[in-house]
Amino acid sequence: MPEPEPLDRDLIDPTVATPARIYAYLLGGEDHFPVDRAAAEKALEAMPVRDFARVNRAFLTRAVRHLAETGLDQFLDLGIGLPAPGSTAETALSVRPSARIVGVDNDPIVLAHALARRGEPAPSGATIVAGDVRRPAEILQHPEVRGRLDFDRPVAVLLVAVMHFVTDADDPYGAVRTLMDAVAPGSVLVLSQVTSDLDPEGMRATAKAYARSSVKTAVRSSKEIAAFFDGLEPVDPGLVMLSQWRPDEHVLAGDDRIGMYGGVALKR
Ligand SMILES: C[S@@+](CC[C@H](N)C(=O)[O-])C[C@H]1O[C@@H](n2cnc3c(N)ncnc32)[C@H](O)[C@@H]1O
């Protein structure tokens, strides 16, 4: 297991909420500060964002399990977030113990976790590196990414609940294209993101709550989300509300009201 990069702990700012810590709070994790909880509670006044987090995480788990079962054994998880049940590594390794998982995140607290585990048996099984989806070329050149993943073989590229933190000014479609251009045929894109289609008013209020955080949000229509998959072949059932993507027994009544789309698509 390669060692995580050194981290400047001063980068962790407890006075500004971050998406990784808000998400950890919503999922019942432990790594969050009062500002994160306040932002999450404000968002909860507008929309059931805790259900968004649960439904999204369950989509990630189902998609990774499906891909591992169909033969994928390399996963590049961009915006991996803090450790929580149902992770890419936990799921992929349960199906394919030899799977390789590299996680990328731009929140220093995610890196701090990886650092804290240095020297321990790697419980998450993922190699975590610092990187920003808005600068995909840097991620693709990162020595840990190149060292752990074989780009001559298929890679599952995960952008799960992260592109709504990449605004149009930062060329989100170009970033996805750069990533998918770099991977071998047989690779797949797994992507989910929040939409304004179902409840534009609620989503506006939620975005306002997230405006207190370290990022800007970009809520998109189904058409705009579908454009991330341009040039790729949809894997059944295509781009759908998350609860409709190969549902299992954990999908609850009402999950179809959660305004997030997701899908998986194949690079031929
Ligand atoms: C809502 S969490 C999703 C975590 C995980 N992908 C999941 O779906 O369960 C979003 C994650 O994306 C990360 N993130 C946001 N913007 C990013 C960027 N530009 N580059 C890399 N990571 C980013 C956040 O730090 C956070 O950990």
Short mmCIF file of C-alpha atoms and ligand atoms in Angstrom, two decimals:
data_model
loop_
_atom_site.label_atom_id
_atom_site.label_comp_id
_atom_site.label_asym_id
_atom_site.label_seq_id
_atom_site.Cartn_x
_atom_site.Cartn_y
_atom_site.Cartn_z
CA MET A 1 0.00 0.00 0.00
CA PRO A 2 1.68 3.28 -1.05
CA GLU A 3 1.88 6.00 1.54
CA PRO A 4 -0.54 8.92 1.23
CA GLU A 5 0.89 12.31 0.42
CA PRO A 6 1.93 14.56 3.28
CA LEU A 7 -0.73 17.01 4.33
CA ASP A 8 -0.66 20.53 5.63
CA ARG A 9 -3.21 20.23 8.43
CA ASP A 10 -3.77 23.99 8.36
CA LEU A 11 -5.62 23.39 5.10
CA ILE A 12 -8.55 22.05 7.12
CA ASP A 13 -10.68 25.09 7.87
CA PRO A 14 -13.30 24.35 10.55
CA THR A 15 -15.01 27.70 9.94
CA VAL A 16 -16.22 26.97 6.40
CA ALA A 17 -18.51 24.01 5.60
CA THR A 18 -17.38 21.56 2.94
CA PRO A 19 -19.39 19.10 0.83
CA ALA A 20 -17.42 16.10 2.12
CA ARG A 21 -18.14 16.94 5.76
CA ILE A 22 -21.79 17.89 5.12
CA TYR A 23 -22.25 14.56 3.31
CA ALA A 24 -20.56 12.70 6.18
CA TYR A 25 -22.97 14.38 8.62
CA LEU A 26 -25.98 13.44 6.48
CA LEU A 27 -24.79 9.81 6.29
CA GLY A 28 -24.32 9.59 10.06
CA GLY A 29 -20.52 9.84 10.02
CA GLU A 30 -18.35 11.52 12.64
CA ASP A 31 -16.16 13.95 10.72
CA HIS A 32 -17.91 17.30 10.70
CA PHE A 33 -17.79 20.64 12.45
CA PRO A 34 -20.63 22.89 13.68
CA VAL A 35 -20.52 24.87 10.39
CA ASP A 36 -21.11 21.66 8.42
CA ARG A 37 -24.02 20.65 10.63
CA ALA A 38 -25.52 24.16 10.38
CA ALA A 39 -25.30 24.11 6.55
CA ALA A 40 -26.80 20.61 6.45
CA GLU A 41 -29.66 21.58 8.79
CA LYS A 42 -30.38 24.66 6.64
CA ALA A 43 -30.49 22.44 3.56
CA LEU A 44 -32.75 19.98 5.40
CA GLU A 45 -35.26 22.79 5.92
CA ALA A 46 -35.52 23.05 2.13
CA MET A 47 -35.28 19.42 1.01
CA PRO A 48 -34.79 15.91 2.42
CA VAL A 49 -31.08 16.03 1.66
CA ARG A 50 -30.36 13.17 4.06
CA ASP A 51 -32.44 10.96 1.76
CA PHE A 52 -30.51 12.37 -1.20
CA ALA A 53 -27.26 11.24 0.43
CA ARG A 54 -28.61 7.77 1.28
CA VAL A 55 -30.15 7.21 -2.16
CA ASN A 56 -27.01 8.44 -3.90
CA ARG A 57 -24.72 6.24 -1.80
CA ALA A 58 -26.95 3.23 -2.50
CA PHE A 59 -26.71 3.97 -6.25
CA LEU A 60 -22.91 4.05 -5.99
CA THR A 61 -22.91 0.71 -4.17
CA ARG A 62 -25.24 -0.96 -6.70
CA ALA A 63 -23.30 0.39 -9.67
CA VAL A 64 -19.91 -0.71 -8.27
CA ARG A 65 -21.24 -4.16 -7.36
CA HIS A 66 -22.71 -4.57 -10.85
CA LEU A 67 -19.45 -3.52 -12.51
CA ALA A 68 -17.30 -5.75 -10.29
CA GLU A 69 -19.64 -8.67 -11.01
CA THR A 70 -19.34 -8.05 -14.74
CA GLY A 71 -15.51 -8.10 -14.58
CA LEU A 72 -14.28 -4.57 -13.82
CA ASP A 73 -11.43 -4.59 -11.31
CA GLN A 74 -10.05 -1.05 -11.54
CA PHE A 75 -11.89 1.92 -10.08
CA LEU A 76 -10.97 5.61 -10.21
CA ASP A 77 -13.32 7.24 -7.71
CA LEU A 78 -13.27 11.01 -8.18
CA GLY A 79 -14.70 12.95 -5.25
CA ILE A 80 -14.47 9.81 -3.12
CA GLY A 81 -15.47 11.55 0.12
CA LEU A 82 -14.92 10.42 3.70
CA PRO A 83 -15.04 6.75 4.70
CA ALA A 84 -18.65 5.52 5.02
CA PRO A 85 -20.41 2.19 4.54
CA GLY A 86 -21.11 1.09 0.98
CA SER A 87 -17.89 2.60 -0.37
CA THR A 88 -16.40 1.74 -3.73
CA ALA A 89 -13.53 -0.16 -2.10
CA GLU A 90 -15.68 -2.12 0.36
CA THR A 91 -18.10 -3.09 -2.41
CA ALA A 92 -15.60 -3.85 -5.17
CA LEU A 93 -13.29 -5.84 -2.88
CA SER A 94 -16.20 -7.92 -1.57
CA VAL A 95 -16.78 -9.12 -5.14
CA ARG A 96 -13.19 -8.98 -6.46
CA PRO A 97 -10.57 -9.13 -3.70
CA SER A 98 -7.86 -8.20 -6.21
CA ALA A 99 -9.61 -4.99 -7.31
CA ARG A 100 -7.62 -1.76 -7.32
CA ILE A 101 -9.26 1.41 -6.16
CA VAL A 102 -7.83 4.91 -6.34
CA GLY A 103 -9.81 7.71 -4.71
CA VAL A 104 -9.31 11.39 -5.52
CA ASP A 105 -10.64 14.33 -3.54
CA ASN A 106 -9.86 18.00 -3.13
CA ASP A 107 -11.00 18.23 0.51
CA PRO A 108 -8.00 18.03 2.86
CA ILE A 109 -10.03 16.17 5.47
CA VAL A 110 -10.35 13.23 3.08
CA LEU A 111 -6.56 13.20 2.73
CA ALA A 112 -6.17 13.56 6.50
CA HIS A 113 -8.09 10.33 6.93
CA ALA A 114 -5.81 8.50 4.55
CA LEU A 115 -2.79 9.92 6.41
CA ALA A 116 -4.18 8.85 9.79
CA ARG A 117 -4.40 5.29 8.51
CA ARG A 118 -0.76 5.26 7.43
CA GLY A 119 0.95 2.15 8.69
CA GLU A 120 -2.32 0.40 9.55
CA PRO A 121 -3.79 -2.34 7.43
CA ALA A 122 -5.78 -0.36 4.86
CA PRO A 123 -9.39 -0.79 5.96
CA SER A 124 -10.87 1.06 3.03
CA GLY A 125 -8.62 -0.64 0.51
CA ALA A 126 -8.43 2.54 -1.54
CA THR A 127 -5.36 4.61 -2.31
CA ILE A 128 -6.38 8.22 -1.78
CA VAL A 129 -4.69 11.09 -3.55
CA ALA A 130 -5.23 14.84 -3.67
CA GLY A 131 -6.71 16.05 -6.91
CA ASP A 132 -9.31 18.30 -8.41
CA VAL A 133 -11.82 17.14 -11.00
CA ARG A 134 -11.54 20.58 -12.58
CA ARG A 135 -7.93 19.71 -13.45
CA PRO A 136 -8.28 16.19 -14.87
CA ALA A 137 -4.91 16.17 -16.66
CA GLU A 138 -3.13 16.51 -13.29
CA ILE A 139 -5.11 13.57 -11.90
CA LEU A 140 -4.25 11.45 -14.92
CA GLN A 141 -0.55 12.21 -14.54
CA HIS A 142 -0.46 11.62 -10.78
CA PRO A 143 2.16 8.95 -10.02
CA GLU A 144 -0.14 7.04 -7.62
CA VAL A 145 -2.94 7.02 -10.20
CA ARG A 146 -0.58 5.78 -12.94
CA GLY A 147 1.14 3.38 -10.58
CA ARG A 148 -1.97 1.72 -9.17
CA LEU A 149 -4.14 1.60 -12.29
CA ASP A 150 -3.29 0.03 -15.63
CA PHE A 151 -4.63 2.40 -18.27
CA ASP A 152 -4.25 -0.26 -20.97
CA ARG A 153 -7.11 -2.15 -19.30
CA PRO A 154 -10.69 -0.99 -18.55
CA VAL A 155 -11.20 1.38 -15.63
CA ALA A 156 -14.47 2.40 -13.99
CA VAL A 157 -14.40 6.18 -13.72
CA LEU A 158 -16.70 7.31 -10.92
CA LEU A 159 -18.05 10.85 -10.68
CA VAL A 160 -20.78 10.19 -8.15
CA ALA A 161 -22.42 13.27 -6.62
CA VAL A 162 -19.47 15.46 -7.55
CA MET A 163 -20.25 17.18 -10.86
CA HIS A 164 -22.88 19.38 -9.17
CA PHE A 165 -19.87 21.00 -7.48
CA VAL A 166 -18.31 21.82 -10.85
CA THR A 167 -19.93 24.85 -12.44
CA ASP A 168 -20.08 25.47 -16.17
CA ALA A 169 -17.30 28.06 -15.83
CA ASP A 170 -14.94 25.18 -14.98
CA ASP A 171 -15.72 23.18 -18.14
CA PRO A 172 -17.34 20.12 -16.52
CA TYR A 173 -18.01 18.43 -19.88
CA GLY A 174 -14.40 18.93 -20.98
CA ALA A 175 -13.22 17.37 -17.70
CA VAL A 176 -15.33 14.24 -18.22
CA ARG A 177 -14.19 14.01 -21.85
CA THR A 178 -10.51 14.27 -20.84
CA LEU A 179 -10.95 11.49 -18.28
CA MET A 180 -12.83 9.18 -20.64
CA ASP A 181 -10.40 9.85 -23.51
CA ALA A 182 -7.58 8.61 -21.26
CA VAL A 183 -9.08 5.22 -20.42
CA ALA A 184 -9.10 2.04 -22.51
CA PRO A 185 -12.07 0.69 -24.47
CA GLY A 186 -14.28 -1.33 -22.11
CA SER A 187 -14.01 1.40 -19.46
CA VAL A 188 -17.16 2.88 -18.00
CA LEU A 189 -18.36 6.21 -16.65
CA VAL A 190 -20.53 6.15 -13.50
CA LEU A 191 -22.06 9.55 -12.84
CA SER A 192 -24.80 10.97 -10.65
CA GLN A 193 -25.84 14.53 -9.98
CA VAL A 194 -28.70 16.55 -8.50
CA THR A 195 -31.34 17.98 -10.80
CA SER A 196 -33.69 20.93 -10.76
CA ASP A 197 -36.28 19.00 -12.80
CA LEU A 198 -38.42 17.79 -9.88
CA ASP A 199 -38.52 20.68 -7.42
CA PRO A 200 -36.83 23.82 -8.78
CA GLU A 201 -37.88 25.94 -5.78
CA GLY A 202 -36.60 23.43 -3.18
CA MET A 203 -33.38 22.99 -5.12
CA ARG A 204 -32.81 26.75 -5.21
CA ALA A 205 -33.19 26.90 -1.41
CA THR A 206 -30.84 23.91 -0.99
CA ALA A 207 -28.24 25.53 -3.25
CA LYS A 208 -28.51 28.64 -1.06
CA ALA A 209 -27.70 26.55 2.03
CA TYR A 210 -24.68 25.07 0.22
CA ALA A 211 -23.60 28.58 -0.77
CA ARG A 212 -22.29 28.87 2.81
CA SER A 213 -19.83 26.10 1.99
CA SER A 214 -16.47 26.05 0.24
CA VAL A 215 -17.98 25.36 -3.20
CA LYS A 216 -20.47 26.68 -5.73
CA THR A 217 -23.21 24.32 -6.87
CA ALA A 218 -24.42 23.58 -10.39
CA VAL A 219 -27.88 22.04 -10.50
CA ARG A 220 -28.62 20.58 -13.95
CA SER A 221 -31.55 19.34 -16.03
CA SER A 222 -31.76 15.71 -17.18
CA LYS A 223 -30.71 16.88 -20.66
CA GLU A 224 -27.65 18.62 -19.28
CA ILE A 225 -26.74 15.57 -17.20
CA ALA A 226 -27.25 13.26 -20.20
CA ALA A 227 -24.64 15.34 -22.08
CA PHE A 228 -21.93 14.05 -19.71
CA PHE A 229 -22.42 10.64 -21.36
CA ASP A 230 -22.07 11.89 -24.97
CA GLY A 231 -20.16 9.43 -27.13
CA LEU A 232 -20.61 6.56 -24.65
CA GLU A 233 -22.98 3.60 -24.86
CA PRO A 234 -25.59 3.55 -22.08
CA VAL A 235 -25.61 0.48 -19.84
CA ASP A 236 -29.18 -0.64 -19.16
CA PRO A 237 -31.34 1.15 -17.89
CA GLY A 238 -29.53 4.31 -19.09
CA LEU A 239 -29.80 7.65 -17.33
CA VAL A 240 -32.62 7.43 -14.78
CA MET A 241 -33.69 8.68 -11.37
CA LEU A 242 -31.27 6.97 -8.98
CA SER A 243 -33.90 4.73 -7.38
CA GLN A 244 -34.64 3.29 -10.83
CA TRP A 245 -31.07 2.21 -11.54
CA ARG A 246 -31.13 -1.57 -11.03
CA PRO A 247 -33.05 -1.23 -7.72
CA ASP A 248 -32.58 -3.76 -4.94
CA GLU A 249 -34.38 -4.43 -1.66
CA HIS A 250 -32.82 -1.32 -0.04
CA VAL A 251 -34.72 1.08 -2.30
CA LEU A 252 -37.56 2.56 -0.24
CA ALA A 253 -41.00 3.78 -1.24
CA GLY A 254 -40.65 7.48 -2.00
CA ASP A 255 -37.04 7.24 -3.19
CA ASP A 256 -38.34 8.01 -6.68
CA ARG A 257 -39.03 11.56 -5.45
CA ILE A 258 -35.32 12.21 -4.83
CA GLY A 259 -34.16 14.65 -7.50
CA MET A 260 -30.97 13.00 -8.68
CA TYR A 261 -30.15 11.32 -11.98
CA GLY A 262 -27.48 8.74 -12.52
CA GLY A 263 -26.25 6.26 -15.02
CA VAL A 264 -23.45 4.06 -16.25
CA ALA A 265 -22.11 4.12 -19.80
CA LEU A 266 -19.51 2.15 -21.68
CA LYS A 267 -16.61 3.36 -23.80
CA ARG A 268 -16.45 1.14 -26.91
C1 LIG B 1 -21.39 14.52 -1.91
S1 LIG B 1 -19.76 13.86 -1.72
C2 LIG B 1 -19.88 12.35 -2.64
C3 LIG B 1 -18.96 11.25 -2.12
C4 LIG B 1 -19.03 9.94 -2.92
N1 LIG B 1 -18.63 10.16 -4.31
C5 LIG B 1 -20.42 9.37 -2.90
O1 LIG B 1 -21.16 9.59 -3.87
O2 LIG B 1 -20.80 8.69 -1.94
C6 LIG B 1 -18.86 14.89 -2.88
C7 LIG B 1 -17.36 14.74 -2.77
O3 LIG B 1 -16.76 15.36 -3.90
C8 LIG B 1 -15.64 16.11 -3.46
N2 LIG B 1 -15.41 17.20 -4.42
C9 LIG B 1 -16.17 18.29 -4.66
N3 LIG B 1 -15.64 19.04 -5.64
C10 LIG B 1 -14.51 18.40 -6.04
C11 LIG B 1 -13.52 18.67 -7.02
N4 LIG B 1 -13.59 19.76 -7.78
N5 LIG B 1 -12.50 17.80 -7.16
C12 LIG B 1 -12.41 16.69 -6.38
N6 LIG B 1 -13.32 16.38 -5.43
C13 LIG B 1 -14.36 17.22 -5.26
C14 LIG B 1 -16.02 16.61 -2.09
O4 LIG B 1 -14.89 16.97 -1.31
C15 LIG B 1 -16.75 15.39 -1.54
O5 LIG B 1 -15.88 14.52 -0.90
#
